Amino acid sequence: EVQLVESGGMLVQPGGSLRLSCEASGFSFRNYAMKWVRQAPGKGLECVSYISSGGGTIYYADSVKGRFTISRDNAKNSLFLQMNALRGEDTAVYYCASLRGLQPHGFWGQGTLVTVSS
Amino acid sequence: EIVMTQSPATLSASPGERATLSCRATQDVTSNLAWYQQKPGQAPRLLIYAASTRVTGIPVRFSGSGSGTDFTLTISSLQSEDFALYYCQQYNIWPLTFGGGTTVEIK
């Protein structure tokens, strides 16, 4: 059974940092690109970052560029998102999802909630 | 950035009726267009990619069409479980962008 399990979301103060993790199982993680997508409460979906299967290609949304860093450990079937200088507008459920190149692959995690508030 | 616009924002329909959802891109995305369904408290579920290819396990009542800048998701006969929020997303170029969504609600 394919599973993507996010963790690391919590309440953090503005300016703080968090590291999200996404643990994959049930498929060949190393062969797939991955992305982080977030959804603010009651709002739509935003792709915040992308990493290719080997990690050589990385993209960020302008809204997080310079503050967030995506990485992966294919040996541990894990994806990460280091989030620094957090702002209130970063409050959202963060999902990890798999892709073939840029094409959706269909596997999503259940999401982890990040709340940025004092 | 390619902006995706979905219409209508809300579609009210009865079970058994046909639903037609539209999605328009501000630039040509060829056929690099996906449709997702999302229910409250759940992650989005991929329904269709490459504009018209159904994901394995998605009922045949869901169909996608279009290319370039104009796309359509059709649900041929609405079932109770289809009342949900639907998003289109282009993946032709980064940043990958989603439409604002169409809520399909029970009339």
PDB file of C-alpha atoms in Angstrom, chain A residues 35-37 39 43-50 59-62 95 99-100 102-106 108-111, chain B residues 1 32 34 36 38 41-46 48-50 55 85 87 89 91-100:
ATOM      1  CA  LYS A  35       6.326  18.546  -4.243  1.00  0.00           C
ATOM      2  CA  TRP A  36       4.972  20.360  -1.233  1.00  0.00           C
ATOM      3  CA  VAL A  37       1.524  21.879  -1.621  1.00  0.00           C
ATOM      4  CA  GLN A  39      -3.690  25.024   1.728  1.00  0.00           C
ATOM      5  CA  LYS A  43      -8.493  28.675   0.839  1.00  0.00           C
ATOM      6  CA  GLY A  44      -7.225  27.020  -2.320  1.00  0.00           C
ATOM      7  CA  LEU A  45      -4.085  25.057  -3.156  1.00  0.00           C
ATOM      8  CA  GLU A  46      -0.584  26.456  -3.677  1.00  0.00           C
ATOM      9  CA  CYS A  47       2.494  24.523  -4.809  1.00  0.00           C
ATOM     10  CA  VAL A  48       5.342  25.873  -2.709  1.00  0.00           C
ATOM     11  CA  SER A  49       8.266  23.681  -3.741  1.00  0.00           C
ATOM     12  CA  TYR A  50       9.382  20.904  -6.077  1.00  0.00           C
ATOM     13  CA  TYR A  59      11.855  25.066  -7.612  1.00  0.00           C
ATOM     14  CA  TYR A  60      10.196  27.393  -5.125  1.00  0.00           C
ATOM     15  CA  ALA A  61       7.150  29.605  -5.232  1.00  0.00           C
ATOM     16  CA  ASP A  62       8.023  33.288  -5.036  1.00  0.00           C
ATOM     17  CA  TYR A  95       0.826  18.181   1.855  1.00  0.00           C
ATOM     18  CA  LEU A  99       5.052  13.405  -9.517  1.00  0.00           C
ATOM     19  CA  ARG A 100       6.580  12.015 -12.691  1.00  0.00           C
ATOM     20  CA  LEU A 102       5.971  17.752 -13.417  1.00  0.00           C
ATOM     21  CA  GLN A 103       3.041  15.420 -14.126  1.00  0.00           C
ATOM     22  CA  PRO A 104       0.940  14.481 -11.065  1.00  0.00           C
ATOM     23  CA  HIS A 105       1.453  10.924  -9.953  1.00  0.00           C
ATOM     24  CA  GLY A 106      -1.538  10.795  -7.665  1.00  0.00           C
ATOM     25  CA  TRP A 108      -0.729  12.545  -1.522  1.00  0.00           C
ATOM     26  CA  GLY A 109      -0.150  12.528   2.194  1.00  0.00           C
ATOM     27  CA  GLN A 110      -2.831  13.402   4.721  1.00  0.00           C
ATOM     28  CA  GLY A 111      -1.241  16.759   5.489  1.00  0.00           C
TER      29      GLY A 111
ATOM     30  CA  GLU B   1       2.888  32.741 -13.809  1.00  0.00           C
ATOM     31  CA  ASN B  32      -0.631  19.395 -19.192  1.00  0.00           C
ATOM     32  CA  ALA B  34      -5.020  17.801 -14.154  1.00  0.00           C
ATOM     33  CA  TYR B  36      -8.604  17.005  -8.511  1.00  0.00           C
ATOM     34  CA  GLN B  38     -11.328  17.442  -2.544  1.00  0.00           C
ATOM     35  CA  GLY B  41     -10.772  17.407   5.864  1.00  0.00           C
ATOM     36  CA  GLN B  42      -9.199  15.296   3.111  1.00  0.00           C
ATOM     37  CA  ALA B  43      -6.263  15.666   0.781  1.00  0.00           C
ATOM     38  CA  PRO B  44      -6.991  16.353  -2.882  1.00  0.00           C
ATOM     39  CA  ARG B  45      -7.584  13.244  -4.979  1.00  0.00           C
ATOM     40  CA  LEU B  46      -6.242  13.146  -8.529  1.00  0.00           C
ATOM     41  CA  ILE B  48      -7.595  13.138 -14.419  1.00  0.00           C
ATOM     42  CA  TYR B  49      -4.207  14.071 -15.874  1.00  0.00           C
ATOM     43  CA  ALA B  50      -3.040  14.912 -19.378  1.00  0.00           C
ATOM     44  CA  VAL B  55      -6.549   7.771 -13.055  1.00  0.00           C
ATOM     45  CA  LEU B  85     -14.760  20.774  -4.423  1.00  0.00           C
ATOM     46  CA  TYR B  87      -9.640  21.993  -8.765  1.00  0.00           C
ATOM     47  CA  GLN B  89      -4.042  22.468 -12.143  1.00  0.00           C
ATOM     48  CA  TYR B  91       1.760  21.413 -14.880  1.00  0.00           C
ATOM     49  CA  ASN B  92       3.198  22.708 -18.136  1.00  0.00           C
ATOM     50  CA  ILE B  93       5.611  25.024 -16.400  1.00  0.00           C
ATOM     51  CA  TRP B  94       6.687  26.013 -12.898  1.00  0.00           C
ATOM     52  CA  PRO B  95       5.116  27.439 -10.829  1.00  0.00           C
ATOM     53  CA  LEU B  96       2.479  24.734 -10.952  1.00  0.00           C
ATOM     54  CA  THR B  97      -0.765  26.598 -10.492  1.00  0.00           C
ATOM     55  CA  PHE B  98      -4.269  25.651  -9.424  1.00  0.00           C
ATOM     56  CA  GLY B  99      -7.579  27.192 -10.254  1.00  0.00           C
ATOM     57  CA  GLY B 100      -9.677  28.661  -7.486  1.00  0.00           C
TER      58      GLY B 100
END
